[in-house]
CSV table of C-alpha atoms in Angstrom, one decimal:
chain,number,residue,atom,x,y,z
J,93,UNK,CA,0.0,0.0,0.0
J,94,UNK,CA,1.3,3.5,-0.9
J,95,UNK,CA,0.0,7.1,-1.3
J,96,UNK,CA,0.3,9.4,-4.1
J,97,UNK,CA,0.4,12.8,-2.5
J,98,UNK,CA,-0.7,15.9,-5.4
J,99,UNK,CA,0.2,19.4,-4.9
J,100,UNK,CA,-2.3,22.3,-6.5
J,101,UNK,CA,0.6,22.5,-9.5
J,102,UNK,CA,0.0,19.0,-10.1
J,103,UNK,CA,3.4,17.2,-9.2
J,104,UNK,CA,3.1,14.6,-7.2
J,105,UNK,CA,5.1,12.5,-4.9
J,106,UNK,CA,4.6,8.6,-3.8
J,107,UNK,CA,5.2,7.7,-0.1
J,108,UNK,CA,7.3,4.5,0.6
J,109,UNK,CA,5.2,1.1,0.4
J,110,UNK,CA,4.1,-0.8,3.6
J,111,UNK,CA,2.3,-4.2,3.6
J,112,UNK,CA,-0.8,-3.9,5.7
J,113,UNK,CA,-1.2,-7.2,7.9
J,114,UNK,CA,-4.5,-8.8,8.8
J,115,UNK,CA,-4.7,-10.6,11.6
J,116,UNK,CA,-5.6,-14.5,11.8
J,117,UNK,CA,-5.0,-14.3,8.0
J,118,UNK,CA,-3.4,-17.5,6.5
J,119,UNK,CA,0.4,-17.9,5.9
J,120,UNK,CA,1.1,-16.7,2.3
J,121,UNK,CA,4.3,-16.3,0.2
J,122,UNK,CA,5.4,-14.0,-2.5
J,123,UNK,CA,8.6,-13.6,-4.4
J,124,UNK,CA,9.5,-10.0,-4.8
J,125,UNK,CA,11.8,-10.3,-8.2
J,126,UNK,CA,11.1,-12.9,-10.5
J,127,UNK,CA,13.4,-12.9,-12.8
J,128,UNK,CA,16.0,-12.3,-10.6
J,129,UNK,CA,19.7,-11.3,-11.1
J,130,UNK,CA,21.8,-11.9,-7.5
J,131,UNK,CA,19.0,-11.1,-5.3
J,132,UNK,CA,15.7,-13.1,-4.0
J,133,UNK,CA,13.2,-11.3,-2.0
J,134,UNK,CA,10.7,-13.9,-0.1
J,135,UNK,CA,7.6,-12.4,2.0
J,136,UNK,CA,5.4,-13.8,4.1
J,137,UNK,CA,2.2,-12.8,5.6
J,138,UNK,CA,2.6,-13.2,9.0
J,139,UNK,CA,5.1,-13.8,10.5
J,140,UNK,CA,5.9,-17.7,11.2
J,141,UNK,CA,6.1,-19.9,14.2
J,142,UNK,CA,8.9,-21.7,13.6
J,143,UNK,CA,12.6,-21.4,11.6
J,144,UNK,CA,12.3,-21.1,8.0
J,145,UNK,CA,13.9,-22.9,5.9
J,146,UNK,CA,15.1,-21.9,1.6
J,147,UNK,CA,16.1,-24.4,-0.9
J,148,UNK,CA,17.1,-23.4,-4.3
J,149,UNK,CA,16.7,-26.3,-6.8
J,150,UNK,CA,18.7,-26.3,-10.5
J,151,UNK,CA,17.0,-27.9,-13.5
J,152,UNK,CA,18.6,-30.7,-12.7
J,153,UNK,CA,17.1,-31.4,-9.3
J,154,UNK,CA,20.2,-30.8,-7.8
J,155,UNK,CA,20.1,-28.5,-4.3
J,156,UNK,CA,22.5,-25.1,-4.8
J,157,UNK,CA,21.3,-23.5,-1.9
J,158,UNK,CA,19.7,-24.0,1.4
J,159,UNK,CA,19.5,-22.3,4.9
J,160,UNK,CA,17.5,-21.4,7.8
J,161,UNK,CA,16.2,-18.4,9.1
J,162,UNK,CA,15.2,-17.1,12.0
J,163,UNK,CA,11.4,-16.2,12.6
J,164,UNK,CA,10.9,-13.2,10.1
J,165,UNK,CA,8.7,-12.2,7.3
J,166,UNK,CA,11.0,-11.2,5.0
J,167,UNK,CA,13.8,-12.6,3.6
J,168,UNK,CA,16.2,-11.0,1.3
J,169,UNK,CA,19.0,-13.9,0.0
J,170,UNK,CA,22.0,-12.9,-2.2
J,171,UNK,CA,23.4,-15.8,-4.1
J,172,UNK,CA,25.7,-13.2,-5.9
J,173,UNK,CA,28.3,-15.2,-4.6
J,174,UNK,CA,27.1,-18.8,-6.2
J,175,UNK,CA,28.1,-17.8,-9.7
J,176,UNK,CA,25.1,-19.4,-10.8
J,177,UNK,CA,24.0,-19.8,-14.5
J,178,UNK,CA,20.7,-18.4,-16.3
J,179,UNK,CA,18.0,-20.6,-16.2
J,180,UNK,CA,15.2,-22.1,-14.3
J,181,UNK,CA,15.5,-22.9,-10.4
J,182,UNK,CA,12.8,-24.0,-8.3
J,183,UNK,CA,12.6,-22.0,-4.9
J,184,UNK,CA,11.5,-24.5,-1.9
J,185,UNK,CA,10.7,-22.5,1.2
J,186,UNK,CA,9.3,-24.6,4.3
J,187,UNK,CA,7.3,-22.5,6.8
J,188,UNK,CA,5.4,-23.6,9.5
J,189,UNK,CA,5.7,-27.5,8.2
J,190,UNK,CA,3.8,-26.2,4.9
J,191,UNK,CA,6.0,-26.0,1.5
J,192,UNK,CA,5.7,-23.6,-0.5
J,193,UNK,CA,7.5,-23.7,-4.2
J,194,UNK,CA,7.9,-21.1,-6.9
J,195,UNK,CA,9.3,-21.6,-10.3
J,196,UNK,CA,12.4,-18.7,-10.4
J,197,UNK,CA,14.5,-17.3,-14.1
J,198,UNK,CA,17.9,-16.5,-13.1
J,199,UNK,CA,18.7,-13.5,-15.7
């Protein structure tokens, strides 16, 4: 949720973005940037009850990534680091005991 603030002139100016939490809602995710380059936003909405854990999966089923975060509803992972190739990775985040996976493009 944002704002768009007009003056008389007619310039305007956006305030920053918030999410707006409901309680007793269900656990969601979303991936922020998808196709992504070095960086994978993950948010959830609420925030968990237990660790969190991220796989990243290559096209050939093979794990490049995985580890465990503290209770938090948004995760920011850089694999800048992993050198790893264009293509298609499955993202396997486990929260609460439920799985969630998304279907990533590395750029």
């Amino acid at each position: 949720y944002r704002l768009k603030m007009a003056d008389i002139d007619g310039k305007f100016t956006y305030s920053s973005t918030i999410l707006i939490k409901v309680l007793n809602v269900s656990q969601r995710l979303w991936v922020g940037n998808n196709p992504f380059h070095n960086i994978i936003n993950i948010r959830l909405a609420k925030i968990p009850q237990q660790n969190v854990k991220v796989e990243l999966i290559n096209e050939s089923g093979a794990k490049v990534y995985f580890k465990e975060f503290g209770n938090t509803d948004f995760i920011n992972l850089n694999v800048s680091a992993m050198n790893l190739a264009s293509g298609v990775y499955l993202l396997r985040t486990t929260v609460d005991g439920k799985i969630y996976t998304n279907k990533l493009l590395k750029q």
